XYZ file of C-alpha atoms in Angstrom:
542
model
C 110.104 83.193 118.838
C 113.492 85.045 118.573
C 114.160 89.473 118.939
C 114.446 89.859 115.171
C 110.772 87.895 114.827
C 109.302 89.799 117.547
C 110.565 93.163 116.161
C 109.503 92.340 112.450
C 106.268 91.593 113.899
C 106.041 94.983 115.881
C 106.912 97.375 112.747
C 104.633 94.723 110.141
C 101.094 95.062 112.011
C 101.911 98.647 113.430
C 101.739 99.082 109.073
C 98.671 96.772 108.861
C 96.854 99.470 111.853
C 98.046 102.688 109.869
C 96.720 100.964 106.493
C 93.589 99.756 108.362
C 93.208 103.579 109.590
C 93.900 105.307 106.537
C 91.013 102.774 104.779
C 88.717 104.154 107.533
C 88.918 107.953 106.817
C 88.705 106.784 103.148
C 85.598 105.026 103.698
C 84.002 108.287 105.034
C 84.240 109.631 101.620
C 83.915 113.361 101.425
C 82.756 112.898 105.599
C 79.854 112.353 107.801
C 77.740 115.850 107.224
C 78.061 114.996 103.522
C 76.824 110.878 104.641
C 74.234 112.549 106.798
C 72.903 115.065 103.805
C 72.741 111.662 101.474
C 70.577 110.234 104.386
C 68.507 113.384 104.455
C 67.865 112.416 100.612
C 66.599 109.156 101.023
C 69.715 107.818 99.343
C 72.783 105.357 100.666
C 76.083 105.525 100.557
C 78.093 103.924 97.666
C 79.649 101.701 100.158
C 76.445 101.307 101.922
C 74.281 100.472 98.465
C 77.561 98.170 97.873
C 77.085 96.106 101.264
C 73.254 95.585 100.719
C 74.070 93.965 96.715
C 76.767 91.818 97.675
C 75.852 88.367 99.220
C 76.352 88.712 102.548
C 79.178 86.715 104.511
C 80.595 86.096 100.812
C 84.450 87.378 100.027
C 85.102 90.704 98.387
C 87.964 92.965 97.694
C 88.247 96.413 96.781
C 90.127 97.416 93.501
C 91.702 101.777 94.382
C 90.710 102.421 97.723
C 93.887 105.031 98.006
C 92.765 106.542 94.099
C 93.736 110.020 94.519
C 95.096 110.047 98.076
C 96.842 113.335 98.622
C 95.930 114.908 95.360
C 93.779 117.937 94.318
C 94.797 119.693 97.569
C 93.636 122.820 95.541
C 90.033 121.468 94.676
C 89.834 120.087 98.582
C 90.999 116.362 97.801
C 89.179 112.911 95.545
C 89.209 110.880 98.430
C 89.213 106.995 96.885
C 88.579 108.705 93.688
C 85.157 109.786 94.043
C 84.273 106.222 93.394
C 84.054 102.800 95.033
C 84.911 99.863 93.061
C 84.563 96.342 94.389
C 85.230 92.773 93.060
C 82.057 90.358 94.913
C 79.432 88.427 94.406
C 75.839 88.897 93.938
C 73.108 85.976 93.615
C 76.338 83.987 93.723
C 77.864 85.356 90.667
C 81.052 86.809 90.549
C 80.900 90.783 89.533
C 82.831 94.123 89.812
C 80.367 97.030 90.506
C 81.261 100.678 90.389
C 79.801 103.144 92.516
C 79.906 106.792 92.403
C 80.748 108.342 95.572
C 77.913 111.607 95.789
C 79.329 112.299 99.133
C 82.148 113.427 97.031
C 82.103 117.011 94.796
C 78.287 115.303 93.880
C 79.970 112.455 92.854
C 81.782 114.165 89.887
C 84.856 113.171 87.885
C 88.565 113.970 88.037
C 91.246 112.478 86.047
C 91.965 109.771 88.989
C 88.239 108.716 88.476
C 88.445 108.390 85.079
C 91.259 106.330 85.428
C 90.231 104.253 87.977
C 86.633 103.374 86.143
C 88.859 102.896 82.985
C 90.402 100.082 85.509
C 87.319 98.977 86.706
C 86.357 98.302 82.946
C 89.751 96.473 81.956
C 88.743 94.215 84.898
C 85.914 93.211 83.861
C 86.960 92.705 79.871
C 90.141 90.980 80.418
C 87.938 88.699 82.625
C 84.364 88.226 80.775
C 83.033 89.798 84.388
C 79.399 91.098 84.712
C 79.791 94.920 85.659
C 77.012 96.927 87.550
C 77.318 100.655 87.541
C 75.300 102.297 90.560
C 75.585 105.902 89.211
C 75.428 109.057 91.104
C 77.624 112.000 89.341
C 77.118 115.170 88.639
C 79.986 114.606 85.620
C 82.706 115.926 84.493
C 84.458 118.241 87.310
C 84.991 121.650 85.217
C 87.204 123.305 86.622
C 89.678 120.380 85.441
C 87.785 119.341 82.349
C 90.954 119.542 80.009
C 92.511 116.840 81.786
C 89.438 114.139 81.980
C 87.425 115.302 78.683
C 89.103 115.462 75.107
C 92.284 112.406 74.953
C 92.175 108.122 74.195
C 92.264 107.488 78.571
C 89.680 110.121 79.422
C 85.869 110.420 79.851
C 84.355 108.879 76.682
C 86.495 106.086 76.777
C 84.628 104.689 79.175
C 81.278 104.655 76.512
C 83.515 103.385 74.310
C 84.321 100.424 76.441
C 80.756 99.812 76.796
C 80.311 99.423 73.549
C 82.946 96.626 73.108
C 82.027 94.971 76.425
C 78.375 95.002 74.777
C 79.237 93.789 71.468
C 81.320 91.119 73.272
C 78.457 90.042 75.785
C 80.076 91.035 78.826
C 77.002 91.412 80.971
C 76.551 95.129 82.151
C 73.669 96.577 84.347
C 73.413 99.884 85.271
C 71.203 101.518 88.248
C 70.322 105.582 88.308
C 70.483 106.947 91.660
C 71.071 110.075 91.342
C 72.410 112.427 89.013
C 73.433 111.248 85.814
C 74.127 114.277 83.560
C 75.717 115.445 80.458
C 78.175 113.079 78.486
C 77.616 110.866 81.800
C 73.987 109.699 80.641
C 75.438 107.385 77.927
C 76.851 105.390 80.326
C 73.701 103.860 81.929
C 71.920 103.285 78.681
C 74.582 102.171 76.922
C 74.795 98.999 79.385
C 72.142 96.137 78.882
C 69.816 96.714 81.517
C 69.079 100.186 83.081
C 66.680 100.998 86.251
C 66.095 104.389 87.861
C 64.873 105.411 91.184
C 61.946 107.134 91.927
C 62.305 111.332 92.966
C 66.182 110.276 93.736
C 67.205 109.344 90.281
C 67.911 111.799 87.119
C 69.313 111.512 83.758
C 69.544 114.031 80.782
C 71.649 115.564 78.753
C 70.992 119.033 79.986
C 69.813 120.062 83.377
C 66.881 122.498 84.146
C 69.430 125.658 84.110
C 71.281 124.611 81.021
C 67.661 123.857 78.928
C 66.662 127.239 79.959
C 69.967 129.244 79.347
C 70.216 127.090 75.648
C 66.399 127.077 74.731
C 64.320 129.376 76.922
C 61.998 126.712 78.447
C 61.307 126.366 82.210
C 61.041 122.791 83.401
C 62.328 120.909 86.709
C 64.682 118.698 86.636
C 61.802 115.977 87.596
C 59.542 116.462 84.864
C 62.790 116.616 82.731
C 64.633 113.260 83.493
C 63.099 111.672 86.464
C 61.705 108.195 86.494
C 58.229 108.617 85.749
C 59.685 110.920 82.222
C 62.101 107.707 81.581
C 60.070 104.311 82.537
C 56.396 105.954 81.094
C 57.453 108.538 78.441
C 60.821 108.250 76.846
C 60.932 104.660 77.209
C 65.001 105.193 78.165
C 65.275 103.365 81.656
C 63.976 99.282 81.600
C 62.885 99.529 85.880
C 61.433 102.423 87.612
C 62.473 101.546 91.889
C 60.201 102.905 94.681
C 64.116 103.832 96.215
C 67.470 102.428 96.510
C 66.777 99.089 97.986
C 64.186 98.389 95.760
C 66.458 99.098 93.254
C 69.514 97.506 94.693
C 67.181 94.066 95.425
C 66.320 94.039 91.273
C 69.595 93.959 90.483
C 70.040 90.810 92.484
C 67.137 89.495 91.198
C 68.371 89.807 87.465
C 71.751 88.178 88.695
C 70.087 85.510 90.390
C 68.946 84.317 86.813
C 71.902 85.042 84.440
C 73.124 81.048 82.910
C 76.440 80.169 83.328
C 79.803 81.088 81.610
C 81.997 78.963 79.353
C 85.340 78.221 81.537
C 88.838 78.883 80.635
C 89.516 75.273 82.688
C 91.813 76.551 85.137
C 92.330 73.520 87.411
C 90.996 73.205 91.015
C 91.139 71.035 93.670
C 89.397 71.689 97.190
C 91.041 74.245 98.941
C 93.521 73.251 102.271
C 94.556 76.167 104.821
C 98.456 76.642 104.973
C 99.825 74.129 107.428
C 101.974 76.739 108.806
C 100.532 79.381 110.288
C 99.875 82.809 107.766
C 100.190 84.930 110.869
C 104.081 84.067 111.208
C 104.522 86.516 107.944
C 104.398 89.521 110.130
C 107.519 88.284 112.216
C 109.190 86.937 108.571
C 109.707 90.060 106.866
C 112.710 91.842 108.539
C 111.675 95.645 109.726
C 114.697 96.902 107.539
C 115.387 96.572 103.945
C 118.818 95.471 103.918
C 117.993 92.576 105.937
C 117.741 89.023 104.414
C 114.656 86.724 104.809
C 114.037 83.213 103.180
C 111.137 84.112 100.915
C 110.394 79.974 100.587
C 109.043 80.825 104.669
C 106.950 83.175 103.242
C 105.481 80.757 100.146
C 104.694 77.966 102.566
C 102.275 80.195 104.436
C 100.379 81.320 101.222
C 100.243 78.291 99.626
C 97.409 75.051 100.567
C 98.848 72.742 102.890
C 102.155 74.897 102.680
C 103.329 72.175 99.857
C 105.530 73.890 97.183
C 106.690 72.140 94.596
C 110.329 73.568 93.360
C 111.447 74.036 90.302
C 115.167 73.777 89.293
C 115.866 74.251 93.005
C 119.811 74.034 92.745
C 119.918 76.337 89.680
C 119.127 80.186 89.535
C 118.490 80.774 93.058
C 117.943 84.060 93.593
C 114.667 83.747 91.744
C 112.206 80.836 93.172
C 110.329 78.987 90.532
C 107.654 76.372 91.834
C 103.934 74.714 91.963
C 101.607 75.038 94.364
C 97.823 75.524 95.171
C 96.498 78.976 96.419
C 92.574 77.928 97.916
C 92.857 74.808 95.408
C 93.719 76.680 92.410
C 96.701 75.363 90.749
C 99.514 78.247 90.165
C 103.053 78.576 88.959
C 104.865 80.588 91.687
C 107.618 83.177 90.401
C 109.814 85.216 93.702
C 112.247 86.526 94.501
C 114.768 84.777 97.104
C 115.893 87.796 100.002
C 118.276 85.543 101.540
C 121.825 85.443 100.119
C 122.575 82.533 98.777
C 125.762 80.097 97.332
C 125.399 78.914 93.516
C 126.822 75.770 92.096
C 130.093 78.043 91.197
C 130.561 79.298 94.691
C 129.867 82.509 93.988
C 127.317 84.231 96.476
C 124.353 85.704 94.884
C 122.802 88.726 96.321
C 118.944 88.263 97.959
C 116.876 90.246 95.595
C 118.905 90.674 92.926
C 118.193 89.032 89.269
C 121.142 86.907 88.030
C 121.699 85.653 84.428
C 121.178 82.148 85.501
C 117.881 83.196 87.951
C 116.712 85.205 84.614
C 117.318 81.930 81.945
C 115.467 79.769 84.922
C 112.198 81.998 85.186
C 112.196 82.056 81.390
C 111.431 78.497 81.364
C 109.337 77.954 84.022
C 106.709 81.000 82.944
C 107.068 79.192 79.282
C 106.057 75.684 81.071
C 103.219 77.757 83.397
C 101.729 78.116 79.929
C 102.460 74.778 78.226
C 100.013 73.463 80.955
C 97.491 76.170 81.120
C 98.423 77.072 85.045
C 98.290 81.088 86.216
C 101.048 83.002 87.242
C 101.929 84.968 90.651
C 104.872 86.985 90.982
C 105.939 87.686 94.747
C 108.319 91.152 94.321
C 110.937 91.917 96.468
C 113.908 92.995 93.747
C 116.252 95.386 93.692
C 117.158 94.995 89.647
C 119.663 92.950 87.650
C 123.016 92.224 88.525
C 125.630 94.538 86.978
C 129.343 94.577 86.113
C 131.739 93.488 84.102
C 130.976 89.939 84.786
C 127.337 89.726 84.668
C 128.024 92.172 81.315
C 130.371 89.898 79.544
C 127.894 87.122 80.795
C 125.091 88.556 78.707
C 122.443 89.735 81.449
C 120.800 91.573 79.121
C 120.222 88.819 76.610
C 118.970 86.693 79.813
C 117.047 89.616 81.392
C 115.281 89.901 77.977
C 114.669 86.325 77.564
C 112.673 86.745 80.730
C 110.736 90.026 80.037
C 109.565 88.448 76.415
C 108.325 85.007 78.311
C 106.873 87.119 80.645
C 105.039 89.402 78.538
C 104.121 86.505 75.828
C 102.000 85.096 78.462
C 98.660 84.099 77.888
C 97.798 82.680 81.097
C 96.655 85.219 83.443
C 98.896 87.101 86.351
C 98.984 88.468 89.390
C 101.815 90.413 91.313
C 101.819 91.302 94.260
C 104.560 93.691 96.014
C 105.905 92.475 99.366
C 109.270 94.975 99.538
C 111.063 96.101 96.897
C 110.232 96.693 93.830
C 113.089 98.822 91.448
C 113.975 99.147 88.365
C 114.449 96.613 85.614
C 113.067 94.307 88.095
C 109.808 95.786 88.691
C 109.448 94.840 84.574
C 110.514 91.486 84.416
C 108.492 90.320 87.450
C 105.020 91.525 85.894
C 105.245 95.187 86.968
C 101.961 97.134 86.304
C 103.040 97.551 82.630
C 102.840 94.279 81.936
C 99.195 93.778 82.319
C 99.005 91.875 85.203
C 94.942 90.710 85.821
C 95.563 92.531 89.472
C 98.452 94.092 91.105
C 98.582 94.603 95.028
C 101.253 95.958 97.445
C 101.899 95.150 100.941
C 102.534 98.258 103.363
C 106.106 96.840 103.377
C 106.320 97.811 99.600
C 108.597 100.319 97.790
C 108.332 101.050 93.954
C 111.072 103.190 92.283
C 113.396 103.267 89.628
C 116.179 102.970 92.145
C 116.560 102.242 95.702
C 116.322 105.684 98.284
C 119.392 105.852 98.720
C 121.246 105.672 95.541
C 118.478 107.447 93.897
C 119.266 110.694 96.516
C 123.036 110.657 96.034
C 123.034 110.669 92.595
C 120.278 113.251 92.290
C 122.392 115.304 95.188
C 125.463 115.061 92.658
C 123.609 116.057 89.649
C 122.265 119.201 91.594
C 125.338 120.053 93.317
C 126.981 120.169 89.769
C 124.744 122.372 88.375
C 124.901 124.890 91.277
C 128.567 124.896 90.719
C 128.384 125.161 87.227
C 126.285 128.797 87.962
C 129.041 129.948 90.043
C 127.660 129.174 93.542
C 129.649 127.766 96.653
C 128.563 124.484 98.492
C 129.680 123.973 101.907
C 129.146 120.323 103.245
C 126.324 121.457 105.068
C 124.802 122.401 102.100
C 125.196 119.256 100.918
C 123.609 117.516 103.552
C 120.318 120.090 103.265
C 119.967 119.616 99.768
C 120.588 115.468 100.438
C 117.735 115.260 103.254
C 115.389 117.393 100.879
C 115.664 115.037 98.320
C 115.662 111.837 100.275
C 112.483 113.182 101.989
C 110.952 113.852 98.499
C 112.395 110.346 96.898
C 110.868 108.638 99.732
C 107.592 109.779 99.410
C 107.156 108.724 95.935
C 108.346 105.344 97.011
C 105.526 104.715 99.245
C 102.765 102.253 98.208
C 100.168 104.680 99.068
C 102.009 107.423 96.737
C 101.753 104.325 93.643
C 98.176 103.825 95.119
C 96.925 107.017 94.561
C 97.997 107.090 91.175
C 96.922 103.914 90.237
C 99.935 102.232 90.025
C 98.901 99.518 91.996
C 95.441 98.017 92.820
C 95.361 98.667 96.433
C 97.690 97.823 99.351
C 96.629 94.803 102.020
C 97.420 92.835 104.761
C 98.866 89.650 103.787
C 96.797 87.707 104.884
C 94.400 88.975 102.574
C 96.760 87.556 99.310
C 95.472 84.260 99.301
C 91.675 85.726 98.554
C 92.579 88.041 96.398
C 94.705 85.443 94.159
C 91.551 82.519 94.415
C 88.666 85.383 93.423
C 91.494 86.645 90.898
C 91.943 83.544 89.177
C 88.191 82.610 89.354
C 87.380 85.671 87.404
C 89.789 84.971 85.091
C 88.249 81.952 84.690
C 85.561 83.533 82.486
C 87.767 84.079 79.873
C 88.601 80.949 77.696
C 91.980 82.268 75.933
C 92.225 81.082 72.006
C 95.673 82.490 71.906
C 98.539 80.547 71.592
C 101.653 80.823 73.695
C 105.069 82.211 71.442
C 107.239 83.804 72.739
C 108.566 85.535 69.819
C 112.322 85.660 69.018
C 114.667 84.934 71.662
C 118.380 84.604 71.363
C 119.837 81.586 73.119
């Protein structure tokens, strides 16, 4: 091994520890008295009623751990969100579940939670995936209610959703735990199945304070909406559990005897490890960002037996195109090359940049991906188009459209994942989060922006210093460089994966090593979902 591997390693699994650490003061939720009080209850944890539903030893993956990290300083932080969402199996089925997080403000719901269960429920109807609700929420947070309540993305467009994942026969089952109050009641009974847990579990439309403030009778919350009310009286809840495991243990029980799905027919063969060795990515990916790597090294250590089939290898070659099999599944590889490379011309083509000839190249080879029914993965690390005069008078744009309109025409699924950077026009045209992507995860290498740091905070410094001019004021170079490290610091910040993680951006940063699961469960969800679409790309000049 060489300096420059030894030192990419260093910086790439020091970011793996600080990811691995900021995931464990996640998982605490809203922190250990809070756990202990739950305890106290008789009640788990989301993540702890999560580990006891999913099979045991089987793979998993979390969709918004980082959902609201650093926000709502004010209202004393939404760590994950206030709620856990996780793609696994149960009875050997393949499910998401969503779990409130009680440990959290009771479990109730800021716009980052609405969000991410809005998320959680695009998940599971772009992929025909059985969805189990473990709810435990004291609703809507109040004190922020205009920004989760009235508009299309906010609170009842998650009953909504139920409604069309009912009417569609996306399996949902939902468990009461806890609270379950208000607007937040539909949810539950609006799913197929609904059980409730003895003393611990509640649902109404009012609680005890609100039925006496609104209609002057006294009544506990018990005798109000408790399971006894619900399994014996109201007939509203299907299951009434002597506590959560009980509860948790039915739920497998019903999964254990769902029938089968009709397949989309997304081929398979039987998965092969990487010949080369996945841990050599750490020492691949240079510590610095204007370094060049060979993003092929990278490929051959996701992909089974690290066999990649190229496509149009001596044309377009700062975008790879190629075939391979990620834990047997058949995919159609899209990346970006980070070395710098020679075309046929002799002209020397940037690493990371997207060229007209790269742009016409990918076109094709998404169109083909579809021809033959085979899912997508983008691996991003671009820094945008190529400009000037040349690449102008060359028609980039026609090209970079050509790509964006194969691209979002597609009607096989994809996945993206962000292994540097990720600016720009490029971000778009290599299945950025706007262009529906099944799942979309960063690695802690990542950077999302409209523009690189740099030229982002120089031409920000020059539209500032202009305007301080223009109101009469004097900048001395050292001015300058004030105002240029304040807005680098800022610029940099909202680069971060974990800033684009927070918000949603993104599904969740990983190691890499963790790619090749995420793609096999992704595209065996997605596997669910027979498409009757037909691939056309619409109109695109030539």
């Amino acid at each position: 091994m060489d300096l420059d591997f030894n030192r990419n390693e260093d910086k790439l699994k020091l970011g793996v520890s600080a990811l691995e650490q900021k995931l464990a003061k996640v998982y605490l939720g809203g922190g250990k008295a809070r756990i202990e009080k739950q305890h106290e209850q008789g009640k788990m944890t989301a993540r702890e009623r999560i580990d006891h539903l999913l099979d045991k030893g089987a793979p998993r993956f979390e969709v918004g751990a980082f959902a609201g990290d650093e926000m709502y300083a004010e209202h004393g932080g939404c760590p994950s969100g206030g709620v856990v969402v996780v793609v696994g199996y149960v009875s050997g089925r393949e499910v998401i579940v969503v779990a409130n997080d009680a440990t959290v403000k009771a479990g109730a719901w800021f716009p980052i939670t609405g969000k991410k269960n809005l998320r959680a429920q695009e998940i599971a109807m772009e992929n025909r995936l059985p969805i189990i609700y473990l709810v435990d929420s004291a609703g809507v947070f109040l004190p922020m209610q205009d920004e989760i309540f009235p508009d299309k993305e906010h609170f009842g467009r998650i009953f909504r959703n139920n409604a069309i994942m009912s009417s569609s026969g996306i399996l949902q089952i939902a468990a009461i735990m806890g609270s379950c109050v208000a607007g937040g009641a539909y949810l539950p009974i609006m799913s197929d199945e609904a059980m409730i847990v003895d003393k611990t579990g509640t649902i109404f439309l009012a609680g005890s304070y609100l039925v006496k403030a609104a209609v002057g009778e006294n009544i506990d919350n018990e005798t109000l909406g408790g399971a006894t009310t619900h399994c014996e009286i109201s007939g509203v809840t299907d299951h009434k559990c002597k506590d959560d495991k009980d509860c948790l243990e039915r739920i497998r029980n019903i999964m254990s005897k769902v029938g089968d799905y009709d397949k989309a027919g997304f081929d398979r063969a039987v998965p092969v490890a990487p010949k080369k060795d996945p841990q050599d990515i750490y020492g691949i990916i240079p510590d610095a960002r204007d370094k060049q790597y060979d993003m092929v090294e990278i490929i051959h250590r996701l992909v089974d037996n690290s066999e990649f089939d190229e496509y149009k290898e001596l044309y377009g070659k700062s975008i790879l195109c190629g075939l391979a099999r990620i834990d047997g599944w058949a995919v159609g590889i899209v990346a970006n090359q980070r070395k710098v490379v020679k075309s046929k011309k002799g002209e020397v083509q940037f690493g990371g940049v997207i060229y007209n000839d790269s742009a016409d190249k990918a076109a094709r080879f998404i169109m083909n991906c579809n021809q033959k029914k085979i899912p997508l993965v983008f691996l991003q690390d671009v820094t945008g188009f190529m400009v000037g005069s040349r690449s102008e008078h060359s028609g980039i744009i026609k090209d970079g459209a050509k790509m964006v309109n194969a691209m979002s025409n597609s009607v096989v699924p994809k996945f993206t994942f962000i292994l540097g950077n990720s600016y720009g026009a490029g971000n778009y045209a290599m299945c950025g989060k706007a262009y529906d992507p099944r799942l979309i995860y960063a690695w802690p290498t990542a950077q999302i922006a409209v523009m690189g740091g740099a030229q982002a905070a120089k031409t920000l410094l020059q539209i500032q210093v202009s305007t301080l001019k223009g109101q009469g004021k004097v900048i001395t170079p050292e001015d300058e460089k004030i105002l240029l490290d304040t807005i680098t610091e800022r610029y940099t910040k909202q680069t971060s994966p974990y800033y684009a993680a927070a918000r949603l951006w993104v599904d969740g940063i990983i190691d890499p090593l963790d790619t090749r699961k995420i793609i096999s469960m992704g595209i065996e969800a997605a596997n669910h979902k027979p498409s009757k679409k037909r691939y056309n790309v619409g109109v695109i000049q030539t």
